[in-house]
Amino acid sequence: MQYGFLQKALITSVMVGIISGVIGCFIILRGMALMGDAISHAVLPGVAISFMLGINFFIGAVITGILTAIGIGFINQNSRVKNDSAIGIMFTAAFAAGIILITFMKSSTDLYHILFGNVLAVRPSDMWMTLIVGIFVLLSVYIFYKELLVSSFDPIMAQAYGLPTKMIHYFLMILLTLVTVASLQTVGIILVVAMLITPASTAYLLTDRLSVMIVISATCGSISAVIGLYLSFTYNLASGATIVLVATALFFMAFIFSPKQGLLWRAIRTNKQKSAVS
Amino acid sequence: MKDAIVVSNLHVSYYGKEVLHDIGFTITEGKSVGVIGPNGAGKSTLLKVLLNLIPKDKGEITILGSTLKEVRKRIAYVPQRSTIDWDFPITVKDTVLIGTYPTVGLLKRPGRKERELAMKCLEKVDMTEFQNRQIGELSGGQQQRVFLARALAQQADLFLLDEPFVGIDATSEEMIVKILKELRDEGKTIIVVHHDLNKAEKYFDELLLLNKELIAKGSVEEVFTPKMISKAYGGQLSFLDGVMDK
Ligand SMILES: Nc1ncnc2c1ncn2[C@@H]1O[C@H](COP(=O)(O)OP(=O)(O)O)[C@@H](O)[C@H]1O
Ligand SMILES: [Mg+2]
């Protein structure tokens, strides 16, 4: 009975680990890690407004997330300001606006929970929302896998044969805001980007095929969620931070031991070559 | 003979700086054409504007007797090698399979027929034994052959290749030239950007000499003259002497 909340926390975290792992693969392959960080911060004002209006906070979050993505694209295309600067300007502005809006709300614990997550307070409605979002995200990637692959790998060819690459970009941004909002309670806004890029980067070191990379990344994301949640519950640590550190530990294991890319095998191979030469 | 490409009065600029000025030419179907000119002449820009990847300031472009929108899927484009992310997690086989995507259509996956076609194209460029390699683990020439195989898998009527011979070995170059000649003999139209004058006369039926403006366009004999070349290449004459003496 009293573990009901733990079960909800577990299901939610695993789902978040899977979908952030999947979307994260496309984020890192498109060189958009900074964009991932930006969009995750930019949902804050949307979440605050949704709270005030009493509507579901996915709605507000998607709106401010997408507005920020469009703003970044607009500045980038209409001035000489570089892409990373445009991202920095827009997302800090959105984040600052969010902080001011939230101070109008009743308690500062809300802000704390949105920023850092509070997985043990997951309500049944949150869990169902996360599951629905998760299924939507996974189905989208499954259905548009071919288009996501070619537009990430060779956007020029994709555009040349008539794919709407801009629309695909914004569609990915929508998925990104959905994943961010789904992750609010497990890891919080500040650390969402870690769940997007760390498991995906781990997978990137372990395989040469996108489909396999997605599976490994989702697995790393959910394993991090389970182990992180266990550690945070047993030792009374902040859940989001613990999950992220577990994901980081997995990354460094791949960084050292990956058969093809790992430091260890590379060192062994160069040693062998050296002794072969001498 | 029908016209594959008709361009007239074409102007293109980046951020207000004009890089193509008043270009006009016609290319008939079944010809192989080399687009020649020094670095920064606007050769890549010309291919991109033909594909509507960048906007034109003004001008008319007719491709395969129609607007680009109608014929997009009948065009295969091989980009400059430097624009590809060679660390991308994709194998040789899957790279070639991408060539079938335009005809497979939205929401569908390449099936057995497409896989067989991809393998056949891979065989044509003699890369079958590397099919499961990650694309970054190949030599420059092998990489270029894989991208040619991808273009073959598109079963296009018009092929646009941007600097396919840069940084590749002699065997790969020979193979690519041979395949391009075969395609031309089948009636396909081939347009190849080539910045180096070496062998230009041997590889193509016609040359299009470009340096912001169209300097000359015609058969190799007409265009490959010292006067025209020096007009296009301007100051880089010392290295030209050797070429023109041959
Ligand atoms: N995306 C771009 N933005 C601004 N200028 C560009 C861009 N691409 C090319 N240019 C400029 O346009 C001119 C023509 O470039 P390009 O078509 O790549 O030449 P080529 O392929 O003949 O070497 C060059 O001066 C280049 O600096
Ligand atoms: Mg070029």
XYZ file of C-alpha atoms and ligand atoms in Angstrom:
552
model
C 0.000 0.000 0.000
C 2.484 2.578 1.161
C 4.695 1.667 -1.788
C 2.073 2.765 -4.296
C 3.820 6.085 -4.679
C 7.085 4.303 -5.353
C 5.503 2.231 -8.086
C 4.138 5.340 -9.777
C 7.525 6.996 -9.440
C 9.204 3.974 -10.979
C 6.855 3.690 -13.956
C 7.092 7.411 -14.646
C 10.870 7.491 -14.403
C 11.337 4.488 -16.672
C 9.064 6.011 -19.305
C 10.954 9.287 -19.080
C 14.255 7.426 -19.350
C 13.054 5.692 -22.526
C 11.618 8.690 -24.369
C 14.413 11.093 -23.475
C 16.865 8.418 -24.599
C 15.087 8.072 -27.951
C 14.676 11.790 -28.690
C 18.175 12.429 -27.345
C 19.684 10.373 -30.193
C 18.297 12.783 -32.791
C 19.250 15.788 -30.670
C 22.917 14.826 -30.466
C 23.191 13.610 -34.065
C 21.833 16.923 -35.305
C 24.324 18.771 -33.101
C 21.486 20.305 -31.107
C 22.518 19.592 -27.513
C 22.409 23.296 -26.714
C 18.994 23.550 -28.351
C 17.806 20.703 -26.112
C 18.975 22.605 -23.063
C 17.308 25.774 -24.336
C 13.923 24.236 -25.049
C 13.868 22.460 -21.708
C 14.393 25.791 -19.933
C 11.930 27.583 -22.168
C 9.001 25.478 -20.973
C 9.168 27.170 -17.557
C 6.965 30.197 -18.341
C 4.472 27.908 -20.067
C 4.281 25.679 -17.025
C 3.807 28.718 -14.772
C 1.024 30.168 -16.909
C -0.712 26.797 -17.091
C -0.639 26.569 -13.298
C -2.189 30.022 -13.011
C -4.907 29.286 -15.547
C -5.503 25.870 -14.089
C -4.976 24.095 -17.421
C -2.837 21.071 -18.159
C 0.741 22.236 -18.170
C 1.673 20.327 -21.320
C -0.311 22.915 -23.270
C 1.493 25.966 -21.935
C 4.849 24.221 -22.115
C 4.509 23.266 -25.775
C 3.468 26.813 -26.661
C 6.387 28.583 -24.969
C 8.806 25.864 -26.053
C 7.845 26.237 -29.708
C 7.730 30.037 -29.542
C 11.283 29.983 -28.250
C 12.398 27.600 -31.013
C 10.803 29.863 -33.627
C 12.386 32.942 -32.028
C 15.808 31.335 -32.177
C 15.348 30.432 -35.832
C 14.117 33.939 -36.634
C 17.077 35.733 -35.014
C 19.448 33.283 -36.621
C 18.091 33.794 -40.136
C 17.616 37.533 -39.942
C 20.851 38.726 -38.387
C 24.526 37.905 -38.215
C 24.126 36.701 -34.614
C 25.482 33.149 -34.446
C 23.196 30.224 -33.700
C 24.526 29.494 -30.201
C 24.221 33.140 -29.206
C 20.645 33.282 -30.513
C 19.862 30.187 -28.440
C 21.450 31.734 -25.354
C 19.539 35.001 -25.701
C 16.138 33.410 -26.193
C 16.204 30.652 -23.627
C 17.570 32.756 -20.776
C 14.860 35.326 -21.531
C 12.150 32.676 -21.437
C 13.597 31.168 -18.278
C 13.790 34.560 -16.554
C 10.191 35.307 -17.492
C 9.234 31.917 -16.070
C 10.938 32.619 -12.747
C 9.117 35.939 -12.389
C 5.780 34.326 -13.241
C 6.328 31.585 -10.719
C 7.070 33.994 -7.895
C 3.487 35.193 -8.379
C 2.377 31.707 -7.453
C 1.698 30.819 -3.869
C 4.755 28.892 -2.727
C 8.390 28.688 -3.663
C 8.401 24.908 -3.198
C 6.573 24.679 -6.546
C 9.473 26.403 -8.253
C 11.918 24.140 -6.490
C 10.041 21.028 -7.609
C 9.743 22.186 -11.195
C 13.427 23.008 -11.368
C 14.723 19.902 -9.623
C 11.913 17.360 -9.788
C 10.069 15.560 -7.038
C 9.470 12.090 -8.251
C 7.890 10.783 -5.063
C 5.038 13.271 -5.430
C 3.918 11.835 -8.784
C 0.117 11.671 -8.870
C -1.773 9.034 -10.860
C -2.848 11.682 -13.388
C 0.802 12.662 -13.926
C 1.726 9.054 -14.483
C -0.993 8.572 -17.108
C -0.050 11.797 -18.825
C 3.565 10.657 -19.002
C 2.511 7.323 -20.445
C 0.349 8.962 -23.097
C 3.114 11.394 -24.039
C 5.575 8.519 -24.101
C 3.449 6.485 -26.470
C 2.913 9.497 -28.724
C 6.648 10.221 -28.880
C 7.605 6.612 -29.550
C 4.928 6.202 -32.230
C 6.038 9.413 -33.946
C 9.629 8.256 -34.087
C 8.543 4.833 -35.326
C 6.306 6.219 -38.060
C 8.730 8.913 -39.254
C 11.932 6.982 -38.637
C 13.000 7.103 -42.285
C 12.403 10.859 -42.549
C 14.141 11.561 -39.229
C 17.104 9.455 -40.305
C 17.665 11.076 -43.681
C 17.039 14.636 -42.483
C 19.520 14.144 -39.629
C 22.167 12.418 -41.727
C 21.944 14.353 -44.981
C 19.562 17.313 -44.644
C 20.610 18.624 -48.062
C 19.564 15.459 -49.859
C 16.370 15.349 -47.784
C 15.531 18.869 -48.889
C 16.588 18.151 -52.460
C 14.084 15.337 -52.858
C 11.347 17.420 -51.317
C 11.155 16.593 -47.610
C 9.928 19.550 -45.538
C 13.077 19.691 -43.403
C 11.990 22.837 -41.541
C 8.731 21.219 -40.524
C 10.622 18.144 -39.363
C 12.837 20.418 -37.249
C 9.854 22.036 -35.531
C 8.124 18.698 -35.118
C 11.219 17.473 -33.300
C 11.064 20.604 -31.142
C 7.476 19.739 -30.207
C 8.531 16.222 -29.232
C 11.368 17.779 -27.246
C 9.027 20.012 -25.235
C 6.729 17.046 -24.561
C 9.670 14.998 -23.291
C 10.804 17.917 -21.152
C 7.435 18.362 -19.506
C 7.132 14.632 -18.955
C 10.529 14.777 -17.220
C 9.633 17.699 -14.950
C 8.781 15.540 -12.006
C 11.526 12.977 -12.297
C 14.585 15.089 -13.042
C 13.305 18.658 -13.241
C 13.954 21.321 -15.874
C 17.582 21.996 -15.010
C 18.745 18.428 -15.500
C 16.493 17.301 -18.378
C 19.231 17.977 -20.875
C 21.391 15.352 -19.162
C 18.736 12.695 -19.820
C 18.656 13.800 -23.446
C 22.342 13.813 -24.240
C 24.081 11.488 -21.761
C 22.355 8.152 -22.558
C 22.375 9.019 -26.276
C 26.096 9.772 -26.160
C 26.721 6.517 -24.324
C 24.895 4.679 -27.101
C 26.772 6.664 -29.769
C 30.024 5.193 -28.436
C 28.698 1.645 -28.590
C 27.232 1.168 -32.057
C 27.423 2.131 -35.732
C 23.718 1.915 -36.472
C 21.053 4.430 -35.618
C 18.341 1.881 -34.835
C 20.635 0.080 -32.390
C 21.741 3.403 -30.942
C 18.143 4.312 -30.151
C 17.556 1.002 -28.355
C 20.769 1.258 -26.326
C 20.056 4.882 -25.459
C 16.524 4.105 -24.255
C 17.898 1.181 -22.237
C 20.579 3.363 -20.617
C 17.972 6.005 -19.854
C 15.627 3.572 -18.140
C 18.399 1.721 -16.282
C 19.632 5.077 -14.976
C 16.093 5.883 -13.864
C 15.649 2.596 -11.983
C 19.049 2.563 -10.299
C 18.891 6.296 -9.587
C 15.468 6.023 -8.059
C 16.569 3.083 -5.915
C 19.637 4.938 -4.651
C 17.733 8.147 -4.038
C 15.054 6.286 -2.084
C 17.482 4.194 -0.038
C 19.902 6.986 0.825
C 17.407 9.846 0.761
C 19.124 11.718 -2.102
C 17.590 14.146 -4.614
C 16.023 11.875 -7.240
C 16.833 13.881 -10.386
C 20.459 14.435 -9.459
C 20.930 10.762 -8.569
C 19.420 9.563 -11.857
C 21.661 11.918 -13.798
C 24.790 10.757 -11.979
C 23.967 7.122 -12.713
C 23.566 8.032 -16.403
C 26.941 9.772 -16.248
C 28.549 6.708 -14.685
C 27.219 4.585 -17.583
C 28.638 7.096 -20.038
C 32.108 6.909 -18.534
C 31.992 3.114 -18.591
C 31.311 3.278 -22.341
C 33.938 5.981 -22.758
C 36.573 3.695 -21.246
C 35.435 0.201 -22.256
C 33.616 0.641 -25.599
C 35.032 -2.033 -27.963
C 35.480 0.379 -30.860
C 35.723 3.854 -29.371
C 36.808 3.196 -25.767
C 40.015 4.621 -24.295
C 41.138 1.222 -23.061
C 41.014 -0.680 -26.363
C 42.438 2.255 -28.228
C 45.405 2.287 -25.851
C 45.854 -1.464 -26.271
C 45.654 -1.179 -30.064
C 48.232 1.617 -30.275
C 50.518 -0.353 -27.966
C 50.251 -3.382 -30.218
C 50.999 -1.300 -33.283
C 54.025 0.192 -31.564
C 55.405 -3.191 -30.593
C 54.704 -4.474 -34.091
C 56.752 -1.639 -35.553
C 59.710 -2.024 -33.198
C 16.916 16.033 -78.439
C 15.022 17.425 -75.484
C 16.466 19.945 -73.077
C 17.362 18.729 -69.598
C 18.054 22.148 -68.133
C 17.242 25.619 -69.413
C 18.464 28.547 -67.348
C 18.045 32.179 -68.251
C 18.847 35.487 -66.609
C 19.763 33.796 -63.301
C 21.017 35.936 -60.433
C 21.894 34.600 -56.964
C 23.273 36.359 -53.910
C 24.135 35.595 -50.293
C 23.240 38.373 -47.857
C 23.208 40.952 -50.629
C 26.522 39.884 -52.157
C 25.954 38.637 -55.693
C 27.747 35.353 -56.456
C 26.052 34.421 -59.740
C 25.385 37.160 -62.259
C 23.107 36.840 -65.279
C 23.661 33.153 -66.016
C 21.954 31.589 -68.994
C 22.545 28.229 -70.687
C 20.856 25.127 -72.041
C 21.900 21.532 -71.466
C 20.412 18.838 -73.683
C 19.425 15.430 -72.348
C 21.986 12.669 -72.529
C 25.056 14.880 -72.233
C 27.734 14.943 -69.587
C 28.721 18.456 -68.655
C 31.627 19.639 -66.538
C 31.097 22.832 -64.559
C 34.574 24.343 -64.345
C 35.856 27.400 -62.546
C 38.198 28.525 -59.767
C 37.398 28.219 -56.060
C 34.545 30.471 -55.021
C 33.317 30.823 -58.616
C 29.797 29.830 -57.596
C 29.798 26.274 -58.935
C 28.264 24.689 -55.814
C 25.834 27.585 -55.633
C 24.707 26.866 -59.194
C 23.890 23.228 -58.349
C 22.082 24.264 -55.184
C 19.968 26.856 -56.894
C 19.026 24.318 -59.582
C 17.689 22.166 -56.747
C 16.068 25.159 -55.074
C 18.120 24.557 -51.938
C 18.866 28.272 -51.905
C 16.638 31.025 -53.289
C 17.408 32.902 -56.507
C 17.120 36.663 -56.836
C 15.627 36.349 -60.289
C 15.747 34.182 -63.378
C 14.020 31.231 -65.001
C 14.913 27.588 -64.475
C 13.273 24.725 -66.343
C 14.326 21.192 -65.448
C 13.434 18.093 -67.458
C 10.839 20.166 -69.259
C 9.008 21.155 -66.116
C 9.249 22.968 -62.802
C 11.506 21.537 -60.144
C 8.574 20.532 -57.960
C 7.294 18.117 -60.576
C 10.603 16.428 -61.274
C 12.397 16.504 -57.885
C 12.403 12.741 -57.541
C 14.049 12.273 -60.932
C 17.163 14.128 -59.792
C 20.041 12.648 -57.806
C 22.433 14.985 -56.024
C 25.817 14.001 -54.621
C 27.014 16.778 -52.281
C 30.607 17.836 -51.706
C 32.276 15.307 -49.419
C 33.087 17.920 -46.804
C 29.395 18.496 -46.056
C 28.766 14.937 -44.805
C 29.009 13.909 -41.128
C 31.269 10.867 -41.488
C 30.822 9.898 -37.807
C 27.089 9.368 -38.256
C 26.017 5.911 -37.040
C 25.129 4.463 -40.427
C 26.542 1.588 -42.447
C 27.505 1.576 -46.102
C 24.493 -0.589 -46.974
C 22.009 1.697 -45.210
C 23.554 4.778 -46.821
C 22.862 3.349 -50.276
C 19.367 2.314 -49.185
C 18.603 5.992 -48.495
C 18.725 6.442 -52.266
C 15.438 4.541 -52.482
C 13.652 6.750 -49.905
C 12.295 9.313 -52.395
C 10.367 6.662 -54.305
C 9.341 4.587 -51.289
C 7.157 7.459 -50.131
C 6.041 8.773 -46.777
C 5.093 6.358 -43.961
C 6.450 3.333 -45.833
C 9.715 1.472 -45.328
C 12.073 0.175 -47.967
C 11.255 -3.488 -48.541
C 12.946 -6.395 -50.218
C 12.844 -4.839 -53.682
C 14.600 -1.710 -52.432
C 17.209 -3.725 -50.545
C 18.008 -5.716 -53.668
C 18.328 -2.544 -55.697
C 20.684 -1.060 -53.086
C 22.848 -4.176 -53.162
C 22.989 -4.062 -56.958
C 24.153 -0.448 -56.874
C 26.726 -1.295 -54.237
C 28.021 -4.051 -56.471
C 28.325 -1.629 -59.367
C 30.794 0.497 -57.425
C 32.539 -2.637 -56.168
C 31.845 -1.964 -52.495
C 29.843 -5.070 -51.583
C 32.480 -6.410 -49.225
C 32.321 -3.186 -47.193
C 28.522 -3.182 -46.846
C 28.516 -3.444 -43.057
C 31.253 -0.894 -42.399
C 30.455 2.436 -40.802
C 30.905 5.060 -43.525
C 33.705 6.876 -41.700
C 35.862 3.746 -41.869
C 36.372 4.033 -45.632
C 38.942 5.831 -47.736
C 37.924 9.015 -49.539
C 37.512 7.202 -52.840
C 35.419 4.460 -51.275
C 33.201 7.049 -49.603
C 32.629 8.774 -52.922
C 31.747 5.443 -54.544
C 29.188 4.748 -51.810
C 27.539 8.093 -52.468
C 27.536 7.406 -56.192
C 25.839 4.084 -55.411
C 23.246 5.980 -53.414
C 22.632 8.248 -56.409
C 22.306 5.167 -58.659
C 19.708 3.754 -56.259
C 17.650 6.888 -56.864
C 17.261 5.734 -60.496
C 17.281 9.354 -61.539
C 17.349 10.917 -64.998
C 19.522 13.845 -63.986
C 22.645 13.511 -61.860
C 24.304 16.475 -60.150
C 27.695 15.767 -58.571
C 29.684 18.340 -56.605
C 33.461 17.811 -56.819
C 33.334 14.004 -56.831
C 37.031 13.677 -57.692
C 38.504 15.650 -54.813
C 40.743 13.639 -52.499
C 40.161 10.226 -54.053
C 42.455 7.531 -55.407
C 43.046 6.844 -59.104
C 41.120 3.550 -59.136
C 38.009 5.145 -57.654
C 38.258 8.058 -60.055
C 38.483 5.726 -63.044
C 35.518 3.715 -61.812
C 33.373 6.798 -61.241
C 34.223 8.193 -64.678
C 33.318 4.864 -66.260
C 29.970 4.662 -64.464
C 29.125 8.252 -65.363
C 29.870 7.496 -69.037
C 27.591 4.451 -68.884
C 24.804 6.536 -67.392
C 25.225 9.085 -70.150
C 25.084 6.341 -72.774
C 21.775 5.245 -71.245
C 20.487 8.753 -71.958
C 20.880 10.275 -68.505
C 22.113 13.814 -68.084
C 25.213 14.257 -65.928
C 26.446 17.518 -64.450
C 29.721 17.424 -62.560
C 31.401 20.279 -60.700
C 35.127 20.037 -61.188
C 37.499 22.768 -60.081
C 40.651 21.337 -61.480
C 41.380 21.607 -65.195
C 43.238 18.359 -65.308
C 41.409 15.779 -67.401
C 38.364 18.025 -67.768
C 38.599 17.633 -71.536
C 38.671 13.842 -71.302
C 35.797 13.421 -68.842
C 33.001 15.495 -70.332
C 31.126 16.128 -73.598
C 30.589 19.775 -72.828
C 32.041 22.333 -70.480
C 30.448 25.207 -68.657
C 33.085 27.703 -67.627
C 32.018 29.790 -64.673
C 33.384 32.601 -62.585
C 30.476 34.506 -61.107
C 29.410 35.060 -64.721
C 29.132 32.453 -67.417
C 32.445 32.677 -69.302
C 31.721 30.057 -71.912
C 29.521 27.062 -72.588
C 29.855 24.544 -75.366
C 31.716 21.493 -76.563
C 35.095 20.766 -75.012
C 36.896 21.944 -78.171
C 35.117 25.274 -78.134
C 35.573 26.020 -74.462
C 38.903 24.488 -73.580
C 40.988 27.238 -75.178
C 43.742 29.250 -73.487
C 41.792 32.456 -73.968
C 38.635 31.203 -72.272
C 40.449 29.415 -69.493
C 42.594 32.392 -68.604
C 39.483 34.558 -68.618
C 37.916 32.283 -66.015
C 40.976 31.576 -63.938
C 42.463 35.059 -64.149
C 45.616 35.338 -62.079
C 46.276 31.640 -61.712
C 47.959 31.502 -65.103
C 51.338 30.077 -64.214
C 49.853 26.692 -63.436
C 47.788 26.906 -66.598
C 50.779 27.047 -68.886
C 51.616 23.425 -68.218
C 48.075 22.317 -68.842
C 47.599 24.205 -72.079
C 50.891 23.026 -73.582
C 49.704 19.456 -73.673
N 26.126 29.923 -47.239
C 26.857 30.945 -47.721
N 26.780 32.160 -47.159
C 27.487 33.213 -47.642
N 28.306 33.137 -48.678
C 28.449 31.950 -49.294
C 27.733 30.796 -48.843
N 28.049 29.751 -49.648
C 28.932 30.241 -50.543
N 29.182 31.555 -50.351
C 30.058 32.407 -51.173
O 29.597 32.369 -52.495
C 30.687 32.277 -53.406
C 30.518 31.048 -54.266
O 30.609 29.889 -53.471
P 30.527 28.412 -54.045
O 29.318 28.287 -54.887
O 30.662 27.474 -52.908
O 31.830 28.347 -54.971
P 32.567 27.086 -55.617
O 31.735 25.884 -55.367
O 32.693 27.439 -57.055
O 33.907 26.998 -54.971
C 31.953 32.252 -52.576
O 32.472 33.560 -52.573
C 31.476 31.881 -51.198
O 32.279 32.488 -50.226
Mg 32.086 24.182 -54.227
